[in-house]
């Protein structure tokens, strides 16, 4: 069961992305993370019912960028899990 978890998250993510492309919208939630937040921990935040927008902030709380769930997963596929979210 635990071994299948990353595949389930990816499956859920693509279902949400398909829903957005089909009907034009989806529920979303916003999650603030520090620049040094590991990409491998993004998977722990994934929510099959909501599309997540990540607000990347620095240690002073200033917004550095917004990243969509799609951008995160595209980078995980291209560059692996050993990056920090601020490196995207």
CSV table of N, CA, C and O in Angstrom, one decimal:
chain,number,residue,atom,x,y,z
A,1,UNK,N,0.8,-1.2,0.0
A,1,UNK,CA,0.0,0.0,0.0
A,1,UNK,C,0.9,1.3,0.0
A,1,UNK,O,0.7,2.1,-0.8
A,2,UNK,N,1.9,1.3,0.9
A,2,UNK,CA,2.7,2.5,1.0
A,2,UNK,C,3.5,2.7,-0.3
A,2,UNK,O,3.8,3.8,-0.7
A,3,UNK,N,3.9,1.6,-0.9
A,3,UNK,CA,4.7,1.6,-2.1
A,3,UNK,C,3.9,2.2,-3.3
A,3,UNK,O,4.5,2.9,-4.2
A,4,UNK,N,2.6,2.0,-3.3
A,4,UNK,CA,1.7,2.5,-4.3
A,4,UNK,C,1.4,4.0,-4.2
A,4,UNK,O,0.8,4.6,-5.1
A,5,UNK,N,1.6,4.6,-3.0
A,5,UNK,CA,1.2,5.9,-2.7
A,5,UNK,C,1.6,7.0,-3.7
A,5,UNK,O,0.8,7.7,-4.2
A,6,UNK,N,2.9,7.0,-4.2
A,6,UNK,CA,3.3,8.1,-5.2
A,6,UNK,C,2.5,7.9,-6.5
A,6,UNK,O,2.1,8.9,-7.1
A,7,UNK,N,2.2,6.7,-6.9
A,7,UNK,CA,1.5,6.4,-8.1
A,7,UNK,C,0.0,6.9,-8.0
A,7,UNK,O,-0.5,7.5,-8.9
A,8,UNK,N,-0.5,6.7,-6.8
A,8,UNK,CA,-1.9,7.2,-6.5
A,8,UNK,C,-2.0,8.7,-6.6
A,8,UNK,O,-2.9,9.3,-7.1
A,9,UNK,N,-1.0,9.4,-6.0
A,9,UNK,CA,-1.0,10.8,-6.0
A,9,UNK,C,-0.8,11.4,-7.4
A,9,UNK,O,-1.6,12.3,-7.8
A,10,UNK,N,0.0,10.7,-8.2
A,10,UNK,CA,0.2,11.2,-9.6
A,10,UNK,C,-1.1,10.9,-10.4
A,10,UNK,O,-1.6,11.8,-11.2
A,11,UNK,N,-1.8,9.8,-10.1
A,11,UNK,CA,-3.1,9.5,-10.8
A,11,UNK,C,-4.1,10.5,-10.4
A,11,UNK,O,-4.8,11.0,-11.3
A,12,UNK,N,-4.2,10.8,-9.1
A,12,UNK,CA,-5.2,11.8,-8.7
A,12,UNK,C,-4.9,13.2,-9.3
A,12,UNK,O,-5.8,13.9,-9.7
A,13,UNK,N,-3.6,13.6,-9.4
A,13,UNK,CA,-3.2,14.8,-10.0
A,13,UNK,C,-3.7,14.9,-11.4
A,13,UNK,O,-4.2,15.9,-11.8
A,14,UNK,N,-3.4,13.9,-12.2
A,14,UNK,CA,-3.8,13.9,-13.6
A,14,UNK,C,-5.4,13.9,-13.7
A,14,UNK,O,-5.9,14.5,-14.7
A,15,UNK,N,-6.1,13.3,-12.8
A,15,UNK,CA,-7.5,13.4,-12.8
A,15,UNK,C,-8.0,14.8,-12.6
A,15,UNK,O,-8.9,15.3,-13.3
A,16,UNK,N,-7.4,15.5,-11.7
A,16,UNK,CA,-7.7,16.9,-11.4
A,16,UNK,C,-7.4,17.8,-12.7
A,16,UNK,O,-8.2,18.6,-13.1
A,17,UNK,N,-6.2,17.5,-13.2
A,17,UNK,CA,-5.8,18.3,-14.4
A,17,UNK,C,-6.8,18.0,-15.6
A,17,UNK,O,-7.2,18.9,-16.3
A,18,UNK,N,-7.3,16.8,-15.7
A,18,UNK,CA,-8.2,16.4,-16.8
A,18,UNK,C,-9.6,17.1,-16.5
A,18,UNK,O,-10.2,17.7,-17.4
A,19,UNK,N,-10.0,17.2,-15.3
A,19,UNK,CA,-11.2,17.8,-14.9
A,19,UNK,C,-11.1,19.3,-15.3
A,19,UNK,O,-12.1,19.9,-15.8
A,20,UNK,N,-10.0,20.0,-14.9
A,20,UNK,CA,-9.9,21.4,-15.3
A,20,UNK,C,-9.9,21.6,-16.8
A,20,UNK,O,-10.6,22.5,-17.3
A,21,UNK,N,-9.3,20.7,-17.5
A,21,UNK,CA,-9.3,20.9,-19.0
A,21,UNK,C,-10.6,20.5,-19.6
A,21,UNK,O,-11.0,21.1,-20.7
A,22,UNK,N,-11.4,19.7,-18.9
A,22,UNK,CA,-12.7,19.3,-19.5
A,22,UNK,C,-13.8,20.4,-19.1
A,22,UNK,O,-14.5,20.8,-20.0
A,23,UNK,N,-13.9,20.7,-17.8
A,23,UNK,CA,-15.0,21.6,-17.5
A,23,UNK,C,-14.6,23.1,-17.2
A,23,UNK,O,-15.4,23.9,-17.0
A,24,UNK,N,-13.3,23.3,-17.2
A,24,UNK,CA,-12.7,24.6,-17.1
A,24,UNK,C,-12.4,25.1,-15.7
A,24,UNK,O,-11.9,26.2,-15.6
A,25,UNK,N,-12.7,24.3,-14.7
A,25,UNK,CA,-12.4,24.8,-13.3
A,25,UNK,C,-12.2,23.6,-12.4
A,25,UNK,O,-12.6,22.5,-12.7
A,26,UNK,N,-11.7,23.9,-11.2
A,26,UNK,CA,-11.6,22.9,-10.1
A,26,UNK,C,-11.4,23.7,-8.8
A,26,UNK,O,-10.9,24.8,-8.8
A,27,UNK,N,-11.8,23.0,-7.7
A,27,UNK,CA,-11.5,23.6,-6.4
A,27,UNK,C,-10.0,23.7,-6.3
A,27,UNK,O,-9.3,22.9,-6.8
A,28,UNK,N,-9.5,24.7,-5.6
A,28,UNK,CA,-8.1,24.9,-5.4
A,28,UNK,C,-7.8,25.3,-4.0
A,28,UNK,O,-8.7,25.9,-3.3
A,29,UNK,N,-6.6,25.0,-3.5
A,29,UNK,CA,-6.2,25.6,-2.2
A,29,UNK,C,-4.8,26.1,-2.3
A,29,UNK,O,-4.1,25.8,-3.2
A,30,UNK,N,-4.5,27.1,-1.5
A,30,UNK,CA,-3.3,27.7,-1.5
A,30,UNK,C,-2.4,27.3,-0.3
A,30,UNK,O,-2.9,27.2,0.8
A,31,UNK,N,-1.2,26.9,-0.6
A,31,UNK,CA,-0.3,26.5,0.5
A,31,UNK,C,1.0,27.3,0.4
A,31,UNK,O,1.6,27.4,-0.7
A,32,UNK,N,1.4,27.9,1.5
A,32,UNK,CA,2.6,28.7,1.6
A,32,UNK,C,3.7,27.8,2.0
A,32,UNK,O,3.6,27.1,3.0
A,33,UNK,N,4.9,27.9,1.3
A,33,UNK,CA,6.0,27.1,1.7
A,33,UNK,C,7.3,28.0,1.6
A,33,UNK,O,7.3,28.9,0.8
A,34,UNK,N,8.3,27.7,2.4
A,34,UNK,CA,9.5,28.4,2.3
A,34,UNK,C,10.3,27.9,1.1
A,34,UNK,O,10.1,26.8,0.6
A,35,UNK,N,11.2,28.8,0.6
A,35,UNK,CA,12.0,28.5,-0.6
A,35,UNK,C,12.8,27.2,-0.5
A,35,UNK,O,13.0,26.5,-1.5
A,36,UNK,N,13.2,26.8,0.7
A,36,UNK,CA,14.0,25.6,0.9
A,36,UNK,C,13.2,24.4,1.2
A,36,UNK,O,13.7,23.3,1.5
A,37,UNK,N,11.9,24.4,0.9
A,37,UNK,CA,11.0,23.3,1.1
A,37,UNK,C,11.3,22.2,0.0
A,37,UNK,O,11.4,22.5,-1.2
A,38,UNK,N,11.6,21.0,0.5
A,38,UNK,CA,12.0,19.9,-0.5
A,38,UNK,C,10.8,19.5,-1.4
A,38,UNK,O,9.7,19.3,-0.9
A,39,UNK,N,11.1,19.3,-2.7
A,39,UNK,CA,10.1,18.8,-3.6
A,39,UNK,C,9.5,17.5,-3.2
A,39,UNK,O,8.3,17.2,-3.4
A,40,UNK,N,10.4,16.6,-2.6
A,40,UNK,CA,9.9,15.3,-2.2
A,40,UNK,C,8.8,15.4,-1.1
A,40,UNK,O,7.9,14.5,-1.0
A,41,UNK,N,8.7,16.5,-0.4
A,41,UNK,CA,7.7,16.7,0.6
A,41,UNK,C,6.4,17.3,0.0
A,41,UNK,O,5.3,17.2,0.7
A,42,UNK,N,6.4,17.8,-1.2
A,42,UNK,CA,5.2,18.2,-1.9
A,42,UNK,C,4.2,17.1,-2.0
A,42,UNK,O,3.0,17.3,-1.8
A,43,UNK,N,4.7,15.9,-2.2
A,43,UNK,CA,3.9,14.7,-2.4
A,43,UNK,C,3.0,14.5,-1.1
A,43,UNK,O,1.9,14.1,-1.2
A,44,UNK,N,3.6,14.8,0.0
A,44,UNK,CA,2.9,14.6,1.3
A,44,UNK,C,1.7,15.6,1.4
A,44,UNK,O,0.8,15.4,2.2
A,45,UNK,N,1.8,16.7,0.7
A,45,UNK,CA,0.8,17.8,0.8
A,45,UNK,C,-0.4,17.5,-0.2
A,45,UNK,O,-1.4,18.0,-0.1
A,46,UNK,N,-0.1,16.8,-1.2
A,46,UNK,CA,-1.0,16.6,-2.3
A,46,UNK,C,-2.4,16.2,-1.8
A,46,UNK,O,-2.5,15.4,-0.8
A,47,UNK,N,-3.4,16.8,-2.4
A,47,UNK,CA,-4.8,16.6,-2.0
A,47,UNK,C,-5.6,16.2,-3.3
A,47,UNK,O,-5.7,17.0,-4.2
A,48,UNK,N,-6.2,15.0,-3.3
A,48,UNK,CA,-6.9,14.5,-4.5
A,48,UNK,C,-8.1,15.3,-4.8
A,48,UNK,O,-8.6,15.2,-5.9
A,49,UNK,N,-8.6,16.1,-3.9
A,49,UNK,CA,-9.9,16.8,-4.1
A,49,UNK,C,-9.6,18.3,-4.5
A,49,UNK,O,-10.6,19.0,-4.9
A,50,UNK,N,-8.4,18.8,-4.4
A,50,UNK,CA,-8.1,20.2,-4.7
A,50,UNK,C,-6.8,20.3,-5.5
A,50,UNK,O,-5.9,19.6,-5.2
A,51,UNK,N,-6.9,21.3,-6.4
A,51,UNK,CA,-5.7,21.7,-7.1
A,51,UNK,C,-4.9,22.6,-6.2
A,51,UNK,O,-5.5,23.5,-5.5
A,52,UNK,N,-3.6,22.5,-6.1
A,52,UNK,CA,-2.9,23.3,-5.1
A,52,UNK,C,-2.0,24.3,-5.8
A,52,UNK,O,-1.3,24.0,-6.8
A,53,UNK,N,-2.1,25.6,-5.3
A,53,UNK,CA,-1.3,26.6,-5.8
A,53,UNK,C,-0.3,26.9,-4.6
A,53,UNK,O,-0.7,27.1,-3.5
A,54,UNK,N,1.0,26.8,-4.9
A,54,UNK,CA,2.0,27.0,-3.9
A,54,UNK,C,2.5,28.4,-3.9
A,54,UNK,O,2.9,29.0,-5.0
A,55,UNK,N,2.5,29.1,-2.8
A,55,UNK,CA,3.1,30.4,-2.6
A,55,UNK,C,4.4,30.2,-2.0
A,55,UNK,O,4.5,29.8,-0.8
A,56,UNK,N,5.5,30.5,-2.7
A,56,UNK,CA,6.8,30.3,-2.2
A,56,UNK,C,7.3,31.6,-1.6
A,56,UNK,O,7.2,32.7,-2.2
A,57,UNK,N,7.7,31.5,-0.3
A,57,UNK,CA,8.1,32.7,0.5
A,57,UNK,C,9.5,32.6,1.0
A,57,UNK,O,10.0,31.5,1.1
A,58,UNK,N,10.1,33.7,1.2
A,58,UNK,CA,11.4,33.7,1.8
A,58,UNK,C,11.3,33.7,3.4
A,58,UNK,O,10.2,33.7,3.9
A,59,UNK,N,12.5,33.7,4.0
A,59,UNK,CA,12.4,33.7,5.5
A,59,UNK,C,11.8,34.9,6.2
A,59,UNK,O,11.4,34.9,7.3
A,60,UNK,N,11.7,36.0,5.4
A,60,UNK,CA,11.0,37.2,5.9
A,60,UNK,C,9.5,37.2,5.6
A,60,UNK,O,8.8,38.2,5.9
A,61,UNK,N,9.1,36.2,4.9
A,61,UNK,CA,7.6,36.1,4.6
A,61,UNK,C,7.3,36.8,3.3
A,61,UNK,O,6.1,37.0,3.0
A,62,UNK,N,8.3,37.3,2.5
A,62,UNK,CA,8.0,37.9,1.3
A,62,UNK,C,7.7,36.9,0.2
A,62,UNK,O,8.4,35.9,0.1
A,63,UNK,N,6.7,37.1,-0.6
A,63,UNK,CA,6.4,36.2,-1.7
A,63,UNK,C,7.5,36.3,-2.8
A,63,UNK,O,7.8,37.4,-3.3
A,64,UNK,N,8.0,35.1,-3.1
A,64,UNK,CA,9.0,35.0,-4.2
A,64,UNK,C,8.4,34.6,-5.5
A,64,UNK,O,8.8,35.1,-6.6
A,65,UNK,N,7.4,33.7,-5.5
A,65,UNK,CA,6.7,33.3,-6.7
A,65,UNK,C,5.5,32.4,-6.3
A,65,UNK,O,5.4,32.0,-5.2
A,66,UNK,N,4.7,32.2,-7.3
A,66,UNK,CA,3.6,31.3,-7.2
A,66,UNK,C,3.9,30.1,-8.2
A,66,UNK,O,4.3,30.3,-9.3
A,67,UNK,N,3.6,28.9,-7.7
A,67,UNK,CA,3.8,27.7,-8.6
A,67,UNK,C,2.5,26.9,-8.5
A,67,UNK,O,2.0,26.7,-7.5
A,68,UNK,N,2.1,26.4,-9.7
A,68,UNK,CA,1.0,25.5,-9.8
A,68,UNK,C,1.4,24.1,-9.5
A,68,UNK,O,2.6,23.8,-9.6
A,69,UNK,N,0.5,23.3,-9.2
A,69,UNK,CA,0.8,21.9,-9.0
A,69,UNK,C,1.4,21.3,-10.2
A,69,UNK,O,2.3,20.4,-10.2
A,70,UNK,N,0.9,21.7,-11.4
A,70,UNK,CA,1.4,21.2,-12.7
A,70,UNK,C,2.9,21.5,-12.8
A,70,UNK,O,3.7,20.7,-13.3
A,71,UNK,N,3.3,22.8,-12.5
A,71,UNK,CA,4.7,23.2,-12.6
A,71,UNK,C,5.5,22.3,-11.7
A,71,UNK,O,6.6,21.9,-12.0
A,72,UNK,N,5.0,22.1,-10.5
A,72,UNK,CA,5.8,21.3,-9.5
A,72,UNK,C,6.0,19.9,-10.1
A,72,UNK,O,7.1,19.4,-10.1
A,73,UNK,N,4.9,19.2,-10.5
A,73,UNK,CA,5.1,17.8,-11.0
A,73,UNK,C,5.9,17.7,-12.2
A,73,UNK,O,6.6,16.8,-12.4
A,74,UNK,N,5.8,18.7,-13.1
A,74,UNK,CA,6.6,18.7,-14.3
A,74,UNK,C,8.1,18.8,-14.0
A,74,UNK,O,8.9,18.1,-14.6
A,75,UNK,N,8.4,19.6,-13.0
A,75,UNK,CA,9.8,19.7,-12.5
A,75,UNK,C,10.3,18.4,-11.8
A,75,UNK,O,11.4,18.0,-11.9
A,76,UNK,N,9.4,17.8,-11.1
A,76,UNK,CA,9.7,16.5,-10.4
A,76,UNK,C,10.1,15.5,-11.5
A,76,UNK,O,11.1,14.8,-11.3
A,77,UNK,N,9.3,15.4,-12.5
A,77,UNK,CA,9.5,14.5,-13.6
A,77,UNK,C,10.9,14.8,-14.3
A,77,UNK,O,11.6,13.9,-14.6
A,78,UNK,N,11.1,16.1,-14.6
A,78,UNK,CA,12.3,16.5,-15.4
A,78,UNK,C,13.6,16.4,-14.5
A,78,UNK,O,14.6,16.0,-15.0
A,79,UNK,N,13.5,16.9,-13.3
A,79,UNK,CA,14.7,17.1,-12.5
A,79,UNK,C,14.8,16.2,-11.2
A,79,UNK,O,15.9,16.2,-10.6
A,80,UNK,N,13.8,15.5,-10.9
A,80,UNK,CA,13.8,14.6,-9.7
A,80,UNK,C,13.3,15.3,-8.4
A,80,UNK,O,12.9,16.5,-8.4
A,81,UNK,N,13.4,14.5,-7.4
A,81,UNK,CA,12.8,15.0,-6.1
A,81,UNK,C,13.9,15.7,-5.2
A,81,UNK,O,13.5,16.2,-4.1
A,82,UNK,N,15.1,15.8,-5.6
A,82,UNK,CA,16.1,16.3,-4.7
A,82,UNK,C,16.3,17.8,-4.8
A,82,UNK,O,17.3,18.3,-4.2
A,83,UNK,N,15.4,18.5,-5.4
A,83,UNK,CA,15.4,20.0,-5.4
A,83,UNK,C,14.6,20.6,-4.3
A,83,UNK,O,13.8,20.0,-3.7
A,84,UNK,N,14.9,21.9,-4.1
A,84,UNK,CA,14.1,22.7,-3.2
A,84,UNK,C,13.1,23.4,-4.1
A,84,UNK,O,13.4,23.7,-5.2
A,85,UNK,N,11.9,23.7,-3.6
A,85,UNK,CA,10.9,24.4,-4.4
A,85,UNK,C,11.4,25.7,-4.9
A,85,UNK,O,11.0,26.1,-6.0
A,86,UNK,N,12.2,26.4,-4.2
A,86,UNK,CA,12.8,27.7,-4.6
A,86,UNK,C,13.7,27.6,-5.8
A,86,UNK,O,14.1,28.6,-6.5
A,87,UNK,N,14.2,26.4,-6.2
A,87,UNK,CA,15.1,26.2,-7.3
A,87,UNK,C,14.3,26.0,-8.6
A,87,UNK,O,15.0,25.9,-9.7
A,88,UNK,N,13.0,26.0,-8.6
A,88,UNK,CA,12.2,25.9,-9.8
A,88,UNK,C,12.1,27.2,-10.4
A,88,UNK,O,11.9,28.2,-9.8
